[in-house]
């Protein structure tokens, strides 16, 4: 019975014939009720996420890796589903590395970039024997070599993260491959970097990487970064280094608006593979690091309307219980997220509401939306699967919100919201002195 029903289920977040917004084919209102959680709440479709992971993993040749950028959403059910589909993980901290390994990913499918890795983070990565620690400065190469020496490991596989000085059309805060960015090693410093690697008896150069930015909508822009990595590979191989892989980064964009289409993420893979072949590097493995493209569209943040506030100046505020602490993207990048009622009634009138959260910051403002008047009880903030919960905070002593994970049209797992007691204890429960007698 169940399998018959699940075969018909629509994947992802979409409306059914009755106008109800569903996750995995089941109305969000039903899912929230059956999970027994309050609002705000993130709801994700694990099947839709796994399907993108599978699509990307199978678009790659054998040995190549789709390393999910866990920073986009580190929830266990999501990471485990992607690892199950054959994805690796791209990490940027010792914490993300520990989380990825505990989700069962093979260390050979893990890459680690980060401009400021602490010694304990380097030690953790060395100890785990991951595919590549991606170094981002000559100074880091020297530190890594010293750590490998101190730990007495025979060798450490590393990659050079290159800063190719490529400008991409995206928000300034998420462009990473231009020469003013703190990330990666610039062309002028590649020579000294290679010398530092050659001097170290413990470091083995295995790969080259670049990540030029996030939310890239056109393959041509991605191609510019890929080309730079390929050209670097030609120069590095000519110097006698034997490489295993090229990592062309993530950044595959998604559309946050109805009027634009999301590019098929496999187009970025095809671009990278074609470019590698054209440069004579078709023998190398490809690593990609997408985050957003796997999860953004398949998660939604459901919020409850607290009340309207209609000012005499004519502005109609709609105040909701989700704030910038639950989804910081509008405040940080002026990002647009579609906001919709959970249920739409044909022919209902709509008015312009300015939707804002409860946080004491003017930037806690999601923008203007056409929504029913009187407003519905619940609203869905769409495309919140990436960089929503993973960037959430308890600012204003607001507990981290609950999460519902849906698979095959049923609630598979629930993470409860933090309780108020947990949230305020973290602030108030600070011991005045660490140990008796110390100051
Ligand atoms: N690899 C590296 C080295 C990165 O720095 C990033 C993102 C990714 C992969 C994954 O990028 P994605 O495929 O998700 O675009 N919080 C911002 C995005 C910051 C991205 C930072 N780095 C947002 O909400 O738009």
XYZ file of C-alpha atoms and ligand atoms in Angstrom:
464
model
C 0.000 0.000 0.000
C 2.745 2.383 1.128
C 4.955 1.684 -1.885
C 2.032 2.308 -4.240
C 1.374 5.598 -2.582
C 5.023 6.653 -2.502
C 5.439 5.882 -6.195
C 2.939 8.663 -6.903
C 4.417 11.141 -4.495
C 5.736 14.334 -5.888
C 9.299 15.061 -4.858
C 10.497 18.293 -3.318
C 8.448 21.297 -2.277
C 5.468 21.803 -4.576
C 1.715 22.455 -4.529
C -0.801 19.669 -4.927
C -3.969 19.916 -6.995
C -5.823 21.468 -4.060
C -3.321 24.344 -3.794
C -1.639 23.004 -0.660
C 2.130 23.404 -0.410
C 3.585 19.940 0.084
C 6.912 18.385 0.929
C 7.396 14.988 -0.686
C 3.747 15.040 -1.712
C 2.327 15.614 1.789
C 0.866 18.977 2.855
C 3.281 20.920 5.068
C 0.504 21.651 7.547
C -0.044 17.895 8.017
C 3.668 17.196 8.388
C 4.080 19.885 11.034
C 1.063 18.619 12.920
C 2.248 15.013 12.852
C 5.793 15.947 13.885
C 4.338 17.771 16.875
C 6.642 20.768 16.627
C 5.948 24.474 16.737
C 7.132 27.264 14.478
C 9.415 28.422 13.036
C 10.360 25.046 11.565
C 12.513 23.960 8.642
C 11.089 21.102 6.551
C 13.223 19.156 4.060
C 12.573 16.465 1.463
C 15.377 13.923 1.830
C 14.355 12.071 -1.358
C 14.666 15.182 -3.512
C 18.050 15.990 -1.953
C 19.268 12.415 -2.503
C 18.073 12.568 -6.125
C 20.277 15.595 -6.869
C 23.215 13.910 -5.120
C 22.695 10.768 -7.203
C 22.391 12.770 -10.406
C 25.660 14.600 -9.789
C 27.534 11.555 -8.474
C 26.539 9.524 -11.530
C 27.422 12.371 -13.929
C 31.046 12.024 -12.819
C 33.513 9.472 -14.135
C 34.667 6.710 -11.800
C 37.093 7.952 -9.120
C 35.841 11.524 -9.375
C 34.008 12.975 -6.366
C 30.954 15.127 -5.800
C 32.024 16.556 -2.436
C 28.949 18.070 -0.790
C 29.814 21.435 0.801
C 28.498 20.542 4.246
C 28.437 24.220 5.248
C 25.219 24.576 3.249
C 23.362 22.288 5.660
C 25.109 19.963 8.082
C 22.048 18.123 9.428
C 22.853 14.420 9.903
C 19.917 12.992 7.899
C 20.886 15.156 4.914
C 24.614 14.410 5.021
C 24.001 10.681 5.527
C 21.547 10.593 2.609
C 24.104 12.230 0.318
C 26.953 9.982 1.489
C 24.649 7.033 0.820
C 24.256 8.277 -2.776
C 28.031 8.200 -3.229
C 28.841 11.816 -2.454
C 31.947 12.912 -0.605
C 32.117 15.973 1.616
C 33.847 19.352 1.311
C 34.703 20.726 4.755
C 36.068 24.042 5.978
C 36.733 23.401 9.658
C 37.763 20.699 12.084
C 34.160 20.607 13.278
C 32.802 19.977 9.785
C 35.468 17.311 9.267
C 34.441 15.506 12.463
C 30.762 15.759 11.474
C 31.425 14.441 7.962
C 33.423 11.460 9.206
C 30.757 10.602 11.751
C 28.260 10.418 8.858
C 30.327 7.568 7.436
C 32.014 9.282 4.505
C 35.213 7.649 3.294
C 38.187 9.936 4.107
C 39.329 9.569 0.494
C 36.189 11.503 -0.515
C 36.853 14.437 1.780
C 38.581 17.691 0.835
C 39.327 20.472 3.286
C 39.763 24.125 2.294
C 39.991 27.040 4.723
C 42.169 30.104 4.837
C 42.899 29.911 8.572
C 43.100 26.333 9.797
C 44.309 26.010 13.378
C 47.018 23.498 14.294
C 44.500 21.198 15.987
C 42.373 21.284 12.809
C 45.379 20.430 10.636
C 46.241 17.599 13.042
C 42.721 16.212 12.816
C 42.822 16.277 9.007
C 46.283 14.700 8.891
C 45.143 11.985 11.293
C 42.009 11.235 9.252
C 44.011 10.711 6.056
C 41.620 12.680 3.858
C 42.008 13.011 0.077
C 43.366 16.542 0.193
C 44.094 19.284 2.662
C 43.833 22.328 0.420
C 46.465 24.845 1.414
C 45.754 28.526 0.918
C 49.143 30.194 1.556
C 52.866 29.485 1.525
C 52.883 30.043 5.280
C 50.257 27.348 5.715
C 52.345 24.886 3.691
C 55.186 25.404 6.152
C 52.875 24.987 9.156
C 51.323 21.857 7.678
C 54.733 20.366 6.981
C 55.778 21.020 10.584
C 52.588 19.410 11.921
C 53.085 16.324 9.726
C 56.662 16.105 11.004
C 55.536 16.454 14.623
C 52.894 13.747 14.196
C 55.393 11.482 12.434
C 53.058 10.497 9.589
C 54.836 9.246 6.453
C 53.056 11.702 4.127
C 50.044 13.969 3.770
C 48.048 14.391 0.556
C 47.509 18.055 -0.193
C 45.992 20.312 -2.813
C 46.763 23.916 -3.666
C 43.731 26.179 -3.581
C 44.417 28.674 -6.329
C 43.028 32.190 -6.421
C 42.725 32.673 -10.182
C 41.597 36.304 -10.009
C 38.310 35.616 -11.764
C 35.349 37.951 -11.265
C 31.913 36.362 -11.185
C 28.531 38.007 -11.287
C 27.264 37.382 -7.786
C 26.878 39.203 -4.473
C 30.196 40.742 -3.361
C 30.050 38.800 -0.076
C 30.118 35.446 -1.858
C 32.657 36.138 -4.631
C 35.866 34.391 -3.585
C 38.127 34.107 -6.633
C 39.162 37.727 -7.204
C 42.542 39.153 -6.228
C 41.214 41.132 -3.227
C 39.748 38.015 -1.611
C 41.554 36.384 1.306
C 41.168 32.948 -0.286
C 43.631 30.840 -2.223
C 47.145 31.245 -3.576
C 47.609 33.853 -6.319
C 49.480 33.064 -9.546
C 52.594 34.978 -8.374
C 52.844 32.836 -5.236
C 52.429 29.452 -6.920
C 56.199 29.146 -7.580
C 57.147 29.677 -3.925
C 54.296 27.331 -2.899
C 55.606 24.540 -5.114
C 59.117 25.078 -3.750
C 57.854 24.868 -0.176
C 56.025 21.621 -1.015
C 59.125 20.154 -2.677
C 61.233 21.050 0.356
C 58.919 19.121 2.673
C 59.595 15.379 2.904
C 56.055 14.821 4.225
C 53.821 16.657 1.757
C 52.591 15.129 -1.502
C 50.821 17.424 -3.957
C 47.788 15.531 -5.243
C 45.397 18.187 -6.508
C 44.701 21.757 -7.513
C 41.493 23.572 -6.653
C 39.630 26.824 -7.167
C 36.255 28.045 -5.979
C 35.523 31.373 -7.609
C 32.211 32.126 -5.952
C 28.781 30.984 -4.993
C 25.412 31.325 -6.717
C 26.914 31.222 -10.246
C 24.058 31.056 -12.739
C 25.962 30.617 -16.006
C 28.394 27.851 -16.959
C 30.585 30.352 -18.825
C 31.426 32.027 -15.541
C 32.198 28.696 -13.918
C 34.284 27.833 -16.947
C 36.617 30.791 -16.294
C 37.636 29.269 -12.944
C 37.954 25.775 -14.440
C 40.159 27.102 -17.202
C 42.451 28.772 -14.682
C 42.832 25.489 -12.738
C 43.538 23.608 -15.976
C 46.197 26.104 -17.039
C 47.771 25.846 -13.621
C 47.718 22.047 -13.913
C 49.613 22.245 -17.199
C 52.328 24.382 -15.580
C 52.512 22.238 -12.424
C 52.684 18.950 -14.327
C 55.397 20.427 -16.600
C 57.469 20.907 -13.451
C 57.277 17.161 -12.792
C 54.527 17.036 -10.142
C 52.168 14.123 -10.612
C 48.587 15.115 -9.893
C 45.600 12.934 -9.081
C 42.683 15.370 -9.325
C 41.476 18.840 -10.216
C 38.860 20.402 -7.933
C 36.793 23.037 -9.691
C 34.808 24.068 -6.608
C 31.115 24.528 -6.057
C 28.946 27.572 -6.535
C 26.286 26.089 -8.858
C 23.490 28.627 -8.666
C 19.804 28.107 -7.981
C 16.936 30.400 -8.885
C 15.200 32.048 -5.935
C 12.509 33.516 -8.188
C 9.649 32.065 -10.214
C 10.678 33.891 -13.361
C 14.136 32.314 -13.656
C 15.013 28.670 -14.088
C 17.624 26.878 -12.015
C 20.468 25.682 -14.238
C 20.831 21.908 -14.406
C 23.809 21.264 -12.077
C 25.183 18.562 -14.391
C 25.892 21.310 -16.930
C 28.642 22.619 -14.637
C 30.093 19.103 -14.459
C 30.012 18.748 -18.242
C 31.748 22.129 -18.570
C 34.511 21.084 -16.172
C 35.050 17.694 -17.845
C 35.155 19.235 -21.331
C 37.646 21.889 -20.262
C 39.899 19.316 -18.583
C 39.884 17.218 -21.718
C 40.633 20.229 -23.923
C 43.683 21.015 -21.773
C 44.956 17.435 -21.903
C 43.970 16.642 -18.301
C 41.283 14.090 -19.112
C 43.330 11.497 -17.216
C 42.810 13.323 -13.897
C 39.887 12.858 -11.531
C 37.432 15.713 -11.083
C 36.273 16.911 -7.676
C 33.344 19.329 -7.393
C 32.146 21.030 -4.202
C 28.474 21.994 -4.593
C 26.426 22.876 -1.516
C 23.434 25.040 -2.359
C 22.480 23.161 -5.552
C 21.841 19.994 -3.532
C 19.687 21.388 -0.766
C 18.360 24.941 -1.272
C 15.156 24.189 -3.163
C 14.274 21.120 -1.115
C 13.892 22.931 2.184
C 11.351 25.439 3.388
C 11.100 27.526 6.546
C 7.553 27.629 7.873
C 6.694 30.631 9.998
C 3.592 31.739 11.876
C 2.098 35.168 11.449
C 2.201 36.943 14.792
C 0.145 39.978 13.766
C -0.182 42.689 11.168
C 0.942 46.232 11.950
C -0.536 48.884 9.723
C 1.094 52.253 10.159
C -0.554 55.573 9.361
C 2.014 56.148 6.639
C 0.301 53.320 4.821
C 2.936 50.632 5.282
C 1.437 47.226 5.991
C 3.837 45.153 8.036
C 3.234 41.453 8.472
C 5.147 40.358 11.533
C 6.162 36.697 11.638
C 7.899 34.418 14.128
C 10.920 33.572 11.920
C 13.688 36.115 11.917
C 17.122 36.825 10.551
C 18.517 34.491 13.209
C 16.726 31.613 11.389
C 17.489 32.786 7.834
C 20.121 35.482 7.571
C 20.393 35.554 3.759
C 18.019 38.521 3.181
C 19.811 40.607 5.830
C 23.333 39.618 4.771
C 23.069 39.451 0.986
C 19.791 41.285 0.303
C 18.629 37.880 -0.906
C 15.083 37.310 -2.084
C 13.187 34.215 -0.878
C 9.678 33.556 -2.118
C 7.146 33.795 0.731
C 3.833 32.053 0.201
C 0.773 30.903 2.137
C 0.725 27.172 2.890
C -2.699 26.936 1.271
C -3.970 29.032 -1.618
C -7.643 29.575 -2.296
C -8.536 30.330 -5.903
C -9.702 33.896 -6.461
C -8.519 35.218 -3.079
C -7.449 38.868 -3.101
C -3.875 39.791 -2.339
C -2.287 42.938 -0.976
C 1.330 44.033 -0.555
C 2.674 43.111 2.860
C 6.130 43.931 4.131
C 7.139 40.722 5.923
C 9.458 41.180 8.899
C 10.692 39.104 11.813
C 10.897 39.834 15.518
C 14.646 40.496 15.807
C 15.741 43.924 17.018
C 17.519 44.879 13.808
C 16.037 46.890 10.949
C 17.609 44.389 8.543
C 15.360 41.649 9.950
C 13.063 42.317 7.029
C 12.240 39.751 4.326
C 10.832 42.335 1.892
C 7.498 43.018 0.216
C 5.161 40.217 -0.889
C 1.663 39.950 -2.315
C -0.232 37.898 0.256
C -3.875 37.456 1.272
C -5.672 39.908 3.495
C -6.526 38.870 6.158
C -3.212 37.033 6.262
C -3.050 33.254 6.676
C -1.800 31.745 9.922
C 1.238 30.081 8.358
C 3.649 31.157 5.628
C 6.368 29.258 3.815
C 9.718 30.897 3.166
C 10.957 28.969 0.148
C 14.417 27.731 -0.820
C 15.639 27.732 2.759
C 17.388 24.345 2.579
C 20.839 25.893 2.079
C 22.478 28.381 4.428
C 19.347 28.610 6.595
C 19.744 26.489 9.676
C 23.528 26.208 9.130
C 23.880 29.995 9.549
C 21.240 30.283 12.287
C 22.019 31.777 15.662
C 20.317 32.280 19.008
C 20.546 36.076 18.670
C 18.048 37.869 20.895
C 17.900 34.674 23.023
C 15.784 33.034 20.360
C 16.010 29.221 20.453
C 17.303 27.451 17.320
C 14.252 26.249 15.407
C 13.054 22.682 14.861
C 13.688 20.643 11.708
C 11.535 17.985 10.041
C 13.076 15.520 7.597
C 10.635 13.904 5.189
C 11.270 10.719 3.218
C 8.839 8.750 1.076
C 6.014 11.057 2.080
C 6.402 10.551 5.824
C 8.218 12.229 8.671
C 11.532 10.349 8.872
C 13.231 12.374 11.602
C 12.603 15.437 13.731
C 15.096 17.653 15.452
C 13.303 19.552 18.180
C 13.835 23.242 18.617
C 16.163 24.165 21.438
C 14.151 24.820 24.553
C 14.112 28.236 26.079
C 15.854 26.788 29.144
C 18.719 25.411 27.003
C 19.048 28.695 25.203
C 19.206 30.929 28.235
C 21.285 28.461 30.279
C 24.047 28.800 27.712
C 24.121 32.498 28.483
C 23.327 32.550 32.173
C 25.029 29.354 33.236
C 28.531 30.789 32.801
C 30.646 29.932 35.832
C 32.317 33.023 37.278
C 35.582 31.155 37.859
C 36.594 28.060 35.971
C 38.103 26.149 38.881
C 37.882 26.757 42.565
C 40.780 29.002 43.553
C 41.657 30.296 40.033
C 40.948 33.890 39.166
N 33.656 25.236 -1.833
C 34.185 26.310 -1.222
C 35.629 26.408 -1.062
C 33.346 27.320 -0.745
O 33.861 28.394 -0.145
C 31.929 27.200 -0.909
C 31.030 28.220 -0.417
C 31.435 26.046 -1.548
C 32.322 25.090 -1.999
C 29.971 25.793 -1.755
O 29.341 26.785 -2.489
P 27.849 26.552 -3.024
O 27.874 25.404 -4.004
O 26.982 26.239 -1.860
O 27.479 27.835 -3.649
N 26.176 31.800 2.802
C 26.176 32.150 1.409
C 27.033 31.265 0.594
C 28.465 31.236 1.094
C 29.275 30.292 0.345
C 30.637 30.212 0.904
N 31.430 29.223 0.257
C 24.719 32.188 0.902
O 23.813 31.965 1.684
O 24.471 32.509 -0.258
